[in-house]
PDB file of C-alpha atoms in Angstrom:
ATOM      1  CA  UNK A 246       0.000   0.000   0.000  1.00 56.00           C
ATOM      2  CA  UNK A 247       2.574   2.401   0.945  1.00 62.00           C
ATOM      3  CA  UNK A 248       4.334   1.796  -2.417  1.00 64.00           C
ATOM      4  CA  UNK A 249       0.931   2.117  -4.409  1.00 62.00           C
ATOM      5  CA  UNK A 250       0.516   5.943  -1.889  1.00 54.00           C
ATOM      6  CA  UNK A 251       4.497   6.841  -3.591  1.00 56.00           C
ATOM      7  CA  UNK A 252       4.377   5.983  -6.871  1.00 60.00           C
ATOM      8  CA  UNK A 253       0.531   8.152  -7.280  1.00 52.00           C
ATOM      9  CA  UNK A 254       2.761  11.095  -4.728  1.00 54.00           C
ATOM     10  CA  UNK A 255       5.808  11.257  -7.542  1.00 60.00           C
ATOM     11  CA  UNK A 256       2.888  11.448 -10.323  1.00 59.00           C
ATOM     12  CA  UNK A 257       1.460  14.326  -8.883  1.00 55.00           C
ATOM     13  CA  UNK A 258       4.425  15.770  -8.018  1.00 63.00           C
ATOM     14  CA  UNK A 259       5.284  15.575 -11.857  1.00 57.00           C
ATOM     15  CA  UNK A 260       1.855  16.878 -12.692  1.00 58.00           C
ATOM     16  CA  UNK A 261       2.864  19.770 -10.222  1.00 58.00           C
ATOM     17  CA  UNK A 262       6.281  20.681 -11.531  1.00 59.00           C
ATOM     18  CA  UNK A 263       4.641  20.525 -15.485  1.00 57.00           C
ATOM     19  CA  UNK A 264       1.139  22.659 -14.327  1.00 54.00           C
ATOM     20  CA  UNK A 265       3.799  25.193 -12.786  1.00 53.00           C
ATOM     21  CA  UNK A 266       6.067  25.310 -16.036  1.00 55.00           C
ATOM     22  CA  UNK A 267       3.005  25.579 -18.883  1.00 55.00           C
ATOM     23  CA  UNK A 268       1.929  28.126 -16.520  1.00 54.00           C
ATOM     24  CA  UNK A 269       5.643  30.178 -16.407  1.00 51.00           C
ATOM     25  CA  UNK A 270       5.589  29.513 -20.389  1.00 49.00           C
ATOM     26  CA  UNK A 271       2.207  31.143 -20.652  1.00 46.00           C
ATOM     27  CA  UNK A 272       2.609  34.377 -18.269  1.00 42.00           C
ATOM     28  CA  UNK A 273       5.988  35.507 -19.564  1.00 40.00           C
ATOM     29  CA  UNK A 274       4.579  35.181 -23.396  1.00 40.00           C
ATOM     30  CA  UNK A 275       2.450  38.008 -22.489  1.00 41.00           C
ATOM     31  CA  UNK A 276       5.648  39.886 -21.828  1.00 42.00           C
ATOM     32  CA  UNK A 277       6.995  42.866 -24.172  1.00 41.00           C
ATOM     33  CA  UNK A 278       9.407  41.649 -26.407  1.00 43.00           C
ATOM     34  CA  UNK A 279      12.612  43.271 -26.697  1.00 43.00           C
ATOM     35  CA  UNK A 280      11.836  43.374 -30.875  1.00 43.00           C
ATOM     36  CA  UNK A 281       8.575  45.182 -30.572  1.00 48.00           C
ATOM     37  CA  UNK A 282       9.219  48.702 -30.839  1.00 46.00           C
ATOM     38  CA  UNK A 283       5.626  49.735 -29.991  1.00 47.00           C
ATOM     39  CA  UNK A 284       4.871  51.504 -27.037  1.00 53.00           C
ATOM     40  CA  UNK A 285       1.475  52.679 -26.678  1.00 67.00           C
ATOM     41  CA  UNK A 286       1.930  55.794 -24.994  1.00 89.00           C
ATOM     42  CA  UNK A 287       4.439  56.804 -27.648  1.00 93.00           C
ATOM     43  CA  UNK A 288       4.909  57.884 -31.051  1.00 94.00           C
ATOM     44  CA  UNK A 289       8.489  56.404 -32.170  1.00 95.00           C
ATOM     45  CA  UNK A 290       9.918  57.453 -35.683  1.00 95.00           C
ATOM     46  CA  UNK A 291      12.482  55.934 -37.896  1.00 96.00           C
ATOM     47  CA  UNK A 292      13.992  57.450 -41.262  1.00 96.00           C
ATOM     48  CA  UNK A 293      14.153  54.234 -43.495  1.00 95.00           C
ATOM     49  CA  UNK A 294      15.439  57.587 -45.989  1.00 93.00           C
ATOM     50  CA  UNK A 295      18.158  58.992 -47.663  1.00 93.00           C
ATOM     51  CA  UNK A 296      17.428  62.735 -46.446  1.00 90.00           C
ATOM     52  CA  UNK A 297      18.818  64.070 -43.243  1.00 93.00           C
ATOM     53  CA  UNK A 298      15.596  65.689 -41.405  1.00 94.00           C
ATOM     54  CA  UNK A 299      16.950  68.845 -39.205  1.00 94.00           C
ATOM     55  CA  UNK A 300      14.938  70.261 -37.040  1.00 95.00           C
ATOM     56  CA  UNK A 301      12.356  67.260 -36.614  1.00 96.00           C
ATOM     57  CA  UNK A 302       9.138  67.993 -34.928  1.00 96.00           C
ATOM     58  CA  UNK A 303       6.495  65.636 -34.041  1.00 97.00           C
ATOM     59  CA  UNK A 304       3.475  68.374 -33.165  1.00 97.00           C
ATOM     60  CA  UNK A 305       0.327  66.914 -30.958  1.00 97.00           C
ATOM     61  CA  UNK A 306      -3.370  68.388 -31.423  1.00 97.00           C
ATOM     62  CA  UNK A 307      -6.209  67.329 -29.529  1.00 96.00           C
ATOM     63  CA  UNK A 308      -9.578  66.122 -31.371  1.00 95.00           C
ATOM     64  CA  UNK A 309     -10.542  70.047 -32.765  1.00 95.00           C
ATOM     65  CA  UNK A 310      -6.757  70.265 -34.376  1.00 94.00           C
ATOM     66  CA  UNK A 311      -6.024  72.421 -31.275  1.00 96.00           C
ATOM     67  CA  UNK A 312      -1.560  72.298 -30.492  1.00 96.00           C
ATOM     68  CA  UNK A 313      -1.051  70.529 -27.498  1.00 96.00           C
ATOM     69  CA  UNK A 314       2.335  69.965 -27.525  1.00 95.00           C
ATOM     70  CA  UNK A 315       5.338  70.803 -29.606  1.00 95.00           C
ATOM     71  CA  UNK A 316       8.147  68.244 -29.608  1.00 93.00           C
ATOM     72  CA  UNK A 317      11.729  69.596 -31.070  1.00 95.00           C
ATOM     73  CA  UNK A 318      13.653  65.991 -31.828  1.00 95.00           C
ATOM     74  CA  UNK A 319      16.562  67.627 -33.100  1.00 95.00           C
ATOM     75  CA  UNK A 320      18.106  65.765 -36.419  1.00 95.00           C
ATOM     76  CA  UNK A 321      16.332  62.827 -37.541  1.00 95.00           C
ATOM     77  CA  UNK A 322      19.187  60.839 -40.040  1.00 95.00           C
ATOM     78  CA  UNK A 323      18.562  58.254 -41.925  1.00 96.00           C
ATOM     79  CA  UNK A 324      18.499  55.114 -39.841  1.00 96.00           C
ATOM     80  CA  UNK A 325      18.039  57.030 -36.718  1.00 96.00           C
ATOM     81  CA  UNK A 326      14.656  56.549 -34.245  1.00 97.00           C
ATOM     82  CA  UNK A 327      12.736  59.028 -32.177  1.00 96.00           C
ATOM     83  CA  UNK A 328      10.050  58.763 -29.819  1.00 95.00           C
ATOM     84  CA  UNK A 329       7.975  61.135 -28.058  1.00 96.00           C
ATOM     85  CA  UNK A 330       5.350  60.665 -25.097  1.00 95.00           C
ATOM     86  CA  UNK A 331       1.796  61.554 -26.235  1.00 95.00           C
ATOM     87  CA  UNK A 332       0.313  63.776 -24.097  1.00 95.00           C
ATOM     88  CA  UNK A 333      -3.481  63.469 -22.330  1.00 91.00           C
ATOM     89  CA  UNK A 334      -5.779  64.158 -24.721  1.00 93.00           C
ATOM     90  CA  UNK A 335      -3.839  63.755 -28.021  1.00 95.00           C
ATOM     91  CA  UNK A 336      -6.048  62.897 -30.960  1.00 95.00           C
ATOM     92  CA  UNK A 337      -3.799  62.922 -33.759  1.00 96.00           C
ATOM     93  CA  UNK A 338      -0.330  64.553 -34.793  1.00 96.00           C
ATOM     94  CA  UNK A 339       1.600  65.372 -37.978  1.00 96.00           C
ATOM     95  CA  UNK A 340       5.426  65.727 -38.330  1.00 96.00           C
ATOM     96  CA  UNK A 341       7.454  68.895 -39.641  1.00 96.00           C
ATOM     97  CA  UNK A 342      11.363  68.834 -40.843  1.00 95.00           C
ATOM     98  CA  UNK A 343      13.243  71.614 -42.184  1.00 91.00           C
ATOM     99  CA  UNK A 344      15.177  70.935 -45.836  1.00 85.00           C
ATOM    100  CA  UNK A 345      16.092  73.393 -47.928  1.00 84.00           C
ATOM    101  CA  UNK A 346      14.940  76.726 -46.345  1.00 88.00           C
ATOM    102  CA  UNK A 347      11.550  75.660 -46.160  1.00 91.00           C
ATOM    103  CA  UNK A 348       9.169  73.590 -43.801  1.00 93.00           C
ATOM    104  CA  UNK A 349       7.706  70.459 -44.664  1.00 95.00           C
ATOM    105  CA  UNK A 350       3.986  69.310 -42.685  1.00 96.00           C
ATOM    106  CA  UNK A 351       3.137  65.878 -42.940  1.00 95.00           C
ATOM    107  CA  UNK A 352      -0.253  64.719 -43.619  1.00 95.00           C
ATOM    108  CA  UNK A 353      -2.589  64.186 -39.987  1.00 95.00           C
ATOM    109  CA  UNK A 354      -2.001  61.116 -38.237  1.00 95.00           C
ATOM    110  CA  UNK A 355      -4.236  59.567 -35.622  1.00 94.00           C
ATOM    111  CA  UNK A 356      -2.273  58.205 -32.384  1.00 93.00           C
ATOM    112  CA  UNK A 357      -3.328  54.979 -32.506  1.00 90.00           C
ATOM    113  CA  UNK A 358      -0.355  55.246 -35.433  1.00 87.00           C
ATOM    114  CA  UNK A 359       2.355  54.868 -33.059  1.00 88.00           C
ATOM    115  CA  UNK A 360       5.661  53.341 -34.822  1.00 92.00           C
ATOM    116  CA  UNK A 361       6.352  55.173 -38.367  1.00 93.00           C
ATOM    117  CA  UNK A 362       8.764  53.813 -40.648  1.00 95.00           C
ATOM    118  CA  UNK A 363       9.365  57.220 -43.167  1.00 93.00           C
ATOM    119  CA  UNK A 364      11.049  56.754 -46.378  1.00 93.00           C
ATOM    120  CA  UNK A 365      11.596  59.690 -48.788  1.00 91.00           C
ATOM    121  CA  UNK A 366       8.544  58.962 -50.876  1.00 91.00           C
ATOM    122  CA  UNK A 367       6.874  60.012 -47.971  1.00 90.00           C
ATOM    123  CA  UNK A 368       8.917  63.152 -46.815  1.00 89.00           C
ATOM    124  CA  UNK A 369       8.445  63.772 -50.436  1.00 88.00           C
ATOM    125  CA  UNK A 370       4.805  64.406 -50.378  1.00 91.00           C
ATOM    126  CA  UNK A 371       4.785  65.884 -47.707  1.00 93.00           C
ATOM    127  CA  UNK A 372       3.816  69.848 -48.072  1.00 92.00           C
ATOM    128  CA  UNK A 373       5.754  73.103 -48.007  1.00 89.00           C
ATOM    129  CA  UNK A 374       4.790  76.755 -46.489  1.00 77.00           C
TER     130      UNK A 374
END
């Protein structure tokens, strides 16, 4: 009897130990990974371009295009990332650089848009004062 009482113990003892590691498995793949570059309480930029963007601005406007925030990101070269924190209330944004003399305004983006990847078809629509 007393062998009959061990050998059922060690099987729930394994059923233990493998309850306890599905369970490990399934908590830490609701972790962050390290390769997601989405953060939902920021906007982060890359320039998959060719142009240098000076004087990179990521502007914030709340839901009646009102400027909430305006976010000076310095130079923006091509294969460097930004980010910047989007304030309370933030509906949408659009991006500004300065090339040439001039400004360039990117089109209106909504938040929930939070990791850009620009390349210079996309700087190259963008429009001019």
């Amino acid at each position: 009897m007393t062998k009959k009482f061990m050998n059922l113990l060690s099987k729930w003892n394994v059923m233990a130990i493998a309850l306890v590691a599905m369970m490990s498995v399934g908590l830490s793949s609701c972790d962050k990974s390290d390769d997601d570059d989405s953060d939902y309480n920021q906007i982060t930029v890359t320039n998959n371009g060719t142009y240098t963007l000076q004087r990179f601005r990521i502007v914030f406007l709340n839901s009646s295009r009102e400027k909430l925030t305006d976010k000076d990101l310095g130079t923006l070269a091509p294969g460097d990332k930004v980010s910047a924190t989007i304030p309370t209330s933030a509906y949408e944004f659009y991006m500004a650089t300065y090339l040439g003399n001039n400004w360039y305004f990117s089109p209106y983006y909504s938040v929930s848009y939070s990791n850009l990847k620009l390349s210079d078809a996309e700087v190259g629509e963008w429009t001019t004062n």
